[in-house]
Coordinates of C-alpha atoms and ligand atoms in Angstrom, one line a residue:
V1 CA 3.6 19.5 12.1
R2 CA 2.5 23.1 12.2
S3 CA 6.1 24.0 11.5
L4 CA 6.2 22.0 8.4
E5 CA 5.2 22.9 4.9
A6 CA 3.2 20.4 2.9
Y7 CA 4.9 18.8 -0.2
S8 CA 3.8 20.9 -3.1
V9 CA 5.0 21.6 -6.6
P10 CA 4.0 24.6 -8.8
H11 CA 1.6 24.2 -11.6
P12 CA 1.9 27.1 -13.9
T13 CA -0.7 27.5 -16.7
G14 CA 0.1 26.9 -20.5
I15 CA 2.6 24.0 -19.9
E16 CA 2.9 21.7 -23.0
V17 CA 6.2 19.9 -21.9
K18 CA 6.2 18.7 -18.5
L19 CA 9.8 17.9 -17.3
D20 CA 9.4 18.7 -13.6
A21 CA 8.3 15.5 -11.8
N22 CA 10.8 12.8 -12.7
E23 CA 8.0 10.8 -14.5
N24 CA 8.8 8.6 -17.4
P25 CA 7.6 10.5 -20.5
F26 CA 6.0 7.6 -22.4
P27 CA 2.2 7.0 -22.1
L28 CA 1.1 3.4 -22.7
P29 CA 0.4 2.6 -26.3
S30 CA -3.3 3.0 -27.2
E31 CA -3.9 -0.7 -27.9
V32 CA -2.5 -1.5 -24.5
R33 CA -4.7 0.9 -22.8
H34 CA -7.7 -0.4 -24.4
E35 CA -7.0 -4.0 -23.6
L36 CA -6.1 -2.9 -20.0
A37 CA -9.6 -1.2 -19.7
R38 CA -11.3 -4.4 -20.7
H39 CA -9.4 -6.2 -18.0
L40 CA -10.2 -3.5 -15.4
A41 CA -13.9 -3.7 -16.2
E42 CA -13.9 -7.3 -14.6
V43 CA -12.6 -6.1 -11.3
E44 CA -15.2 -6.5 -8.5
L45 CA -15.4 -3.1 -6.8
N46 CA -17.8 -4.2 -4.3
R47 CA -15.1 -6.3 -2.7
Y48 CA -12.0 -5.1 -0.8
P49 CA -8.7 -5.7 -2.6
P50 CA -6.5 -8.7 -1.5
S51 CA -4.7 -7.2 1.6
D52 CA -1.4 -8.9 0.7
G53 CA -1.1 -7.6 -2.9
G54 CA -2.4 -10.8 -4.4
E55 CA -0.5 -11.9 -7.5
L56 CA 1.6 -8.7 -7.5
R57 CA 3.5 -10.2 -4.6
E58 CA 4.4 -13.4 -6.6
L59 CA 5.5 -11.3 -9.6
L60 CA 7.7 -8.8 -7.8
A61 CA 9.2 -11.5 -5.4
A62 CA 10.3 -13.4 -8.4
E63 CA 11.6 -10.3 -10.2
C64 CA 13.7 -9.3 -7.1
G65 CA 14.7 -12.9 -6.4
V66 CA 13.3 -12.7 -2.7
A67 CA 10.7 -14.9 -0.8
R68 CA 7.1 -13.7 -0.9
D69 CA 7.1 -12.7 2.7
S70 CA 10.1 -10.3 2.1
I71 CA 7.8 -7.7 0.4
V72 CA 5.6 -4.9 1.9
F73 CA 3.5 -2.7 -0.6
G74 CA 2.9 0.9 -0.1
N75 CA 0.7 3.5 -1.7
G76 CA 3.8 4.7 -3.5
S77 CA 7.2 4.4 -1.7
D78 CA 6.1 7.6 0.0
E79 CA 3.9 5.6 2.1
I80 CA 6.7 3.1 2.7
I81 CA 8.9 5.9 4.0
H82 CA 6.2 6.8 6.5
L83 CA 5.5 3.3 7.5
L84 CA 9.2 2.6 8.2
C85 CA 9.4 5.9 10.3
A86 CA 6.3 4.8 12.3
T87 CA 7.4 1.3 12.8
F88 CA 11.0 2.0 14.0
A89 CA 10.5 5.1 16.0
E90 CA 11.7 3.7 19.3
P91 CA 14.4 5.9 20.9
R92 CA 17.8 4.5 21.8
P93 CA 18.6 4.2 25.5
R94 CA 19.0 7.6 27.1
A95 CA 17.6 9.4 23.9
A96 CA 14.3 11.3 24.2
V97 CA 13.1 10.4 20.6
A98 CA 14.3 8.3 17.8
S99 CA 16.4 9.8 15.0
V100 CA 16.5 9.3 11.3
L101 CA 19.6 10.1 9.3
F102 CA 19.9 11.0 5.7
P103 CA 22.0 13.5 3.5
T104 CA 20.7 16.8 2.5
P105 CA 19.5 17.9 -0.2
S106 CA 17.6 14.7 -0.7
F107 CA 14.0 13.5 -1.1
A108 CA 11.8 15.8 0.9
V109 CA 9.6 13.0 2.3
F110 CA 12.4 11.7 4.5
R111 CA 12.3 14.8 6.5
L112 CA 8.5 15.1 6.6
A113 CA 8.0 11.4 7.5
A114 CA 10.6 11.5 10.3
I115 CA 9.0 14.6 12.0
A116 CA 5.3 13.6 11.2
N117 CA 6.2 10.2 13.1
G118 CA 7.7 11.9 16.2
S119 CA 11.3 11.3 15.1
E120 CA 14.3 13.8 15.0
P121 CA 15.7 14.2 11.3
I122 CA 19.5 14.4 11.3
E123 CA 20.5 15.9 8.0
V124 CA 24.1 15.8 6.9
P125 CA 25.0 18.3 4.1
L126 CA 26.3 16.9 0.8
L127 CA 29.7 18.2 -0.5
S128 CA 29.9 20.8 -3.0
D129 CA 29.8 18.2 -5.9
F130 CA 26.8 16.7 -4.2
S131 CA 28.6 13.5 -3.1
V132 CA 28.0 12.3 0.5
D133 CA 30.3 13.8 3.1
R134 CA 31.3 10.3 4.4
S135 CA 33.2 11.5 7.5
A136 CA 30.5 13.8 8.6
F137 CA 27.9 11.1 7.9
E138 CA 29.8 8.3 9.8
R139 CA 30.4 10.8 12.7
E140 CA 26.5 11.2 13.0
L141 CA 26.0 7.5 12.8
E142 CA 28.5 6.7 15.6
V143 CA 27.3 9.5 17.9
R144 CA 23.6 9.4 17.3
Q145 CA 23.0 5.7 16.6
P146 CA 19.8 6.5 14.4
S147 CA 17.0 4.1 14.0
L148 CA 17.0 4.6 10.2
V149 CA 19.3 5.8 7.6
F150 CA 17.7 6.8 4.2
L151 CA 20.1 6.9 1.2
A152 CA 18.4 7.5 -2.1
R153 CA 20.5 5.7 -4.7
P154 CA 20.5 7.7 -7.1
N155 CA 19.7 10.8 -5.0
N156 CA 16.9 13.1 -5.8
P157 CA 17.3 16.0 -6.8
T158 CA 21.1 15.7 -7.3
G159 CA 21.3 12.4 -9.4
T160 CA 24.4 11.4 -7.6
L161 CA 24.9 7.9 -6.3
P162 CA 26.3 6.8 -2.9
T163 CA 28.5 3.7 -3.7
L164 CA 27.2 0.2 -2.9
S165 CA 30.4 -0.9 -1.2
W166 CA 30.2 2.1 1.3
V167 CA 26.5 1.4 2.1
A168 CA 27.4 -2.4 2.7
E169 CA 30.3 -1.4 4.9
L170 CA 28.1 0.8 7.1
A171 CA 25.3 -1.8 7.3
A172 CA 27.9 -4.4 8.4
R173 CA 29.5 -2.0 10.9
Y174 CA 26.1 -0.9 12.5
P175 CA 23.8 -4.0 12.8
E176 CA 21.5 -2.1 15.0
V177 CA 20.7 0.4 12.5
L178 CA 18.4 -0.1 9.5
F179 CA 19.8 1.2 6.2
I180 CA 17.4 1.9 3.4
S181 CA 18.6 2.0 -0.2
D182 CA 15.9 4.0 -1.8
E183 CA 16.0 2.8 -5.4
A184 CA 13.2 4.7 -6.9
Y185 CA 15.4 5.5 -10.0
G186 CA 16.9 2.0 -10.0
D187 CA 15.7 1.3 -13.5
Y188 CA 17.9 4.0 -15.0
G189 CA 21.2 2.2 -14.7
A190 CA 22.3 2.2 -10.9
E191 CA 23.4 -1.1 -9.4
S192 CA 20.9 -2.4 -6.9
A193 CA 21.8 -3.2 -3.3
L194 CA 19.4 -6.2 -3.4
P195 CA 22.0 -9.0 -3.8
L196 CA 23.7 -7.6 -0.6
A197 CA 20.4 -7.6 1.4
A198 CA 20.5 -11.4 1.4
R199 CA 23.5 -11.4 3.9
L200 CA 22.9 -8.0 5.6
H201 CA 19.5 -8.2 7.2
N202 CA 19.6 -4.5 8.3
L203 CA 19.8 -3.5 4.6
L204 CA 16.4 -2.7 3.1
I205 CA 15.6 -2.0 -0.4
M206 CA 12.8 0.4 -1.5
R207 CA 11.4 0.4 -5.0
T208 CA 8.5 1.8 -6.9
L209 CA 6.6 1.4 -10.1
S210 CA 6.3 5.2 -10.4
K211 CA 9.4 6.0 -12.3
I212 CA 9.0 3.2 -14.9
G213 CA 5.9 4.7 -16.4
L214 CA 3.3 3.8 -14.0
A215 CA 3.3 6.8 -11.6
G216 CA -0.6 7.0 -11.5
L217 CA -0.8 3.6 -10.0
R218 CA 0.9 4.7 -6.7
I219 CA 2.6 1.4 -5.9
G220 CA 5.9 1.2 -4.1
Y221 CA 7.3 -1.7 -2.2
L222 CA 9.9 -2.7 0.4
C223 CA 12.2 -5.7 0.0
A224 CA 13.5 -6.7 3.5
A225 CA 14.1 -9.7 5.7
P226 CA 10.8 -11.3 6.7
E227 CA 11.2 -10.4 10.3
I228 CA 11.3 -6.7 9.3
C229 CA 8.4 -7.0 6.8
R230 CA 6.4 -8.6 9.6
E231 CA 6.7 -5.6 11.9
V232 CA 6.0 -3.0 9.2
D233 CA 2.9 -5.0 8.1
K234 CA 1.4 -4.5 11.5
V235 CA 1.5 -0.7 10.9
R236 CA 0.3 -0.7 7.3
G237 CA -3.4 -0.1 6.6
P238 CA -4.8 -3.4 5.6
Y239 CA -6.2 -2.3 2.1
N240 CA -3.7 0.3 1.1
I241 CA -3.6 -0.5 -2.6
G242 CA -6.9 -0.3 -4.5
S243 CA -8.1 -3.1 -6.5
L244 CA -7.8 -1.2 -9.9
N245 CA -4.4 -0.3 -9.3
L246 CA -3.4 -3.8 -8.2
C247 CA -5.2 -5.3 -11.3
A248 CA -3.5 -2.8 -13.6
A249 CA 0.0 -3.4 -12.1
I250 CA -0.3 -7.3 -12.4
W251 CA -1.6 -7.2 -15.9
L252 CA 0.9 -4.7 -17.1
L253 CA 3.9 -6.5 -15.4
R254 CA 2.8 -9.8 -16.6
N255 CA 2.1 -8.7 -20.2
H256 CA 4.3 -5.7 -20.9
R257 CA 7.3 -5.8 -18.7
H258 CA 9.6 -5.7 -21.6
G259 CA 8.0 -2.7 -23.1
L260 CA 8.2 -0.8 -19.7
R261 CA 11.9 -1.8 -19.5
R262 CA 12.7 -0.7 -23.1
R263 CA 11.2 2.8 -22.3
C264 CA 13.6 3.2 -19.4
Q265 CA 16.5 2.2 -21.7
Q266 CA 15.4 4.9 -24.2
V267 CA 15.4 7.5 -21.4
V268 CA 18.9 6.5 -20.4
A269 CA 20.1 7.1 -24.1
E270 CA 18.3 10.4 -24.1
R271 CA 19.9 11.4 -20.7
E272 CA 23.3 10.8 -22.3
R273 CA 22.4 13.0 -25.3
M274 CA 20.9 15.7 -23.2
A275 CA 24.0 15.6 -20.8
A276 CA 26.4 16.1 -23.7
A277 CA 24.4 18.9 -25.1
L278 CA 24.0 20.8 -21.8
A279 CA 27.7 20.2 -20.9
A280 CA 28.6 22.0 -24.2
M281 CA 26.6 25.1 -23.3
S282 CA 28.5 28.0 -21.8
G283 CA 27.4 29.1 -18.3
V284 CA 25.9 25.8 -17.5
E285 CA 27.4 23.4 -14.7
L286 CA 26.0 20.0 -15.1
F287 CA 26.1 17.3 -12.3
P288 CA 26.5 13.6 -13.3
S289 CA 23.3 11.7 -12.9
A290 CA 22.2 8.0 -12.7
A291 CA 18.5 8.9 -12.7
N292 CA 16.0 10.0 -15.2
F293 CA 16.7 13.7 -14.7
L294 CA 19.7 16.0 -14.8
L295 CA 20.6 18.8 -12.3
L296 CA 22.3 21.9 -13.7
R297 CA 23.5 25.1 -12.2
I298 CA 23.3 28.5 -14.0
G299 CA 24.7 31.9 -13.1
K300 CA 26.4 33.2 -10.0
P301 CA 25.2 32.9 -6.4
G302 CA 22.3 35.2 -5.6
D303 CA 22.0 36.6 -9.3
R304 CA 18.6 34.6 -9.8
R305 CA 19.7 33.8 -13.3
A306 CA 18.2 30.2 -12.8
T307 CA 14.9 31.7 -11.8
Q308 CA 14.8 33.8 -14.9
V309 CA 15.6 30.8 -17.1
W310 CA 12.9 29.0 -15.4
Q311 CA 10.4 31.7 -15.9
R312 CA 11.3 32.0 -19.6
L313 CA 11.1 28.1 -20.0
C314 CA 7.5 28.4 -18.5
Q315 CA 6.6 31.2 -21.0
R316 CA 7.7 28.8 -23.8
G317 CA 5.5 26.0 -22.2
I318 CA 8.3 24.1 -20.7
L319 CA 8.2 23.1 -17.1
V320 CA 11.2 22.1 -15.2
R321 CA 11.8 22.2 -11.5
C322 CA 13.5 25.3 -10.0
F323 CA 15.6 25.0 -6.8
D324 CA 17.0 28.6 -7.0
A325 CA 16.7 29.8 -3.4
P326 CA 19.5 30.5 -0.8
G327 CA 21.1 27.1 0.1
P328 CA 23.1 24.4 -1.5
L329 CA 20.9 24.2 -4.5
E330 CA 21.1 27.9 -5.3
G331 CA 21.2 28.4 -9.1
C332 CA 19.9 24.9 -9.8
L333 CA 17.3 23.6 -12.1
R334 CA 16.3 20.0 -12.4
V335 CA 15.1 18.7 -15.7
T336 CA 13.3 15.4 -16.2
I337 CA 14.3 13.4 -19.3
G338 CA 11.4 13.5 -21.7
T339 CA 10.8 12.2 -25.2
T340 CA 13.3 13.1 -27.9
A341 CA 10.9 15.8 -29.1
E342 CA 10.4 17.3 -25.7
N343 CA 14.1 17.2 -24.9
E344 CA 14.8 19.0 -28.3
R345 CA 12.4 21.7 -27.3
F346 CA 14.1 22.1 -23.9
L347 CA 17.6 22.3 -25.4
E348 CA 16.4 24.7 -28.1
A349 CA 15.1 27.0 -25.5
M350 CA 18.3 26.7 -23.3
A351 CA 20.5 27.5 -26.4
Q352 CA 18.8 30.8 -27.0
P353 CA 21.2 33.8 -26.0
D354 CA 18.9 35.1 -23.4
R355 CA 17.8 31.5 -22.4
Ligands
LIG401 C1 14.2 9.3 -4.0 C2 12.7 9.1 -4.1 N1 12.1 8.1 -3.3 C3 10.9 7.9 -3.4 C4 10.0 8.7 -4.2 C5 8.5 8.4 -4.1 O1 8.1 7.7 -5.1 P1 6.6 7.1 -5.2 O2 6.0 7.7 -6.4 O3 6.8 5.6 -5.2 O4 5.9 7.5 -3.9 C6 10.5 9.7 -5.0 C7 9.7 10.5 -5.9 O5 10.0 11.4 -6.5 C8 12.0 9.9 -5.0 O6 12.5 10.9 -5.7

C-alpha cells in the first residue's frame, strides 16, 4: 500500500463547466428535489438502514430480470470491486498469491483493489486503437489462471467496448475464473452481458446509479449467481448503504426512472454531436466511445500540446481530464459529455486557433 498513490483528481479554482468526472450533467428538477426532501424527512435516522437494501433490492432485481438473492449492493461499484477482490483472493495451487487480470489503461480502482486486498494485478496493454489485445489477454488467462478478470464495458478512460461474444467465449472456456463485466456506463448504449449471465455462472455484472445522474448517492450493485452473492455478502459491511441514500434511490427509481433514462438518451445524442464536431477539427484524433465521455488525442508524442490545451481550457473555466504523461495515453484528454450549453462552450474553446 505504501507504494500506491491514492485515487485523486485535480480541482483547479474558477471552474464553471465541469466535464472531468464522467457524471451525468443534469441536476434533478427543482420540484423533484423538494418532493424528495419531504420524503427524506420521514427517514428514521436513529435506526440502522435495512442491511439487505430493502425495497431497492426488489426494484433493481425486477429491472435486471434476476432473483432478489442475485444482487449485492456496494457503496458505489468501487466498493463492489474491493469486495470481489477480498472475497476471491485465494491463490491457485502453486501460486503464492491470487491474481486479478484486466486491460490497461482502464479504471484505476481495479489495480488499487487488487493490491490493497493482497492480490497481484496482471495488466495487459490495450492495442494502439485502445481495443483489447485478445491474444495477449488470452495468453495471460491460460498461463496465470487469475481469480478475477475485470472488463469495463465500455472501458474508462478509452470509451472502447470489448465485444460481448468474446467475453462469453472466455467465460465458457475458463469456468474456474470469474469474469466481471463492469457496466458502469451501460446506460449509454452498450449491450449488457446480463442475459448471458443466466447460463454462465462465472459471468458477473457490475452496475451503478452513479452515471445515470445519481453519483452523490454512492450506490453500485453486483448481479451474479446466488452462490457468488452469498460469499461476497459475508465480506460486505452489514450497513454499507446509508438510510438517506437508500430512501432517495428507492423513491427516485420508483417515481422518476423514465426521466433519468431520458437524460441518458439526451447525453447519447450530445455525444454524437460532439464526436462529429471534434472529428472535424484538424490536429484532433478522436476515439469511438460507447460511454458518456470522449477520449481525444492532440499533438505529437512528448510535445505537451494536450497539457497546454488543458491549461487553457481551465483558464476559460472548463475542466476536462488530462492524461498527458508518458505512456499509452500521452497527448490524451477525456471530456465528459455535458449539457448542450456546456458542450458548446467546450467546442468553442477547442476551435480557437491556439486552443
Ligand atoms: C469503469 C468504471 N467502473 C466503476 C466506476 C465506479 O463507479 P461508482 O461511482 O459506482 O463507484 C467507475 C467510475 O468512474 C468507472 O469508470
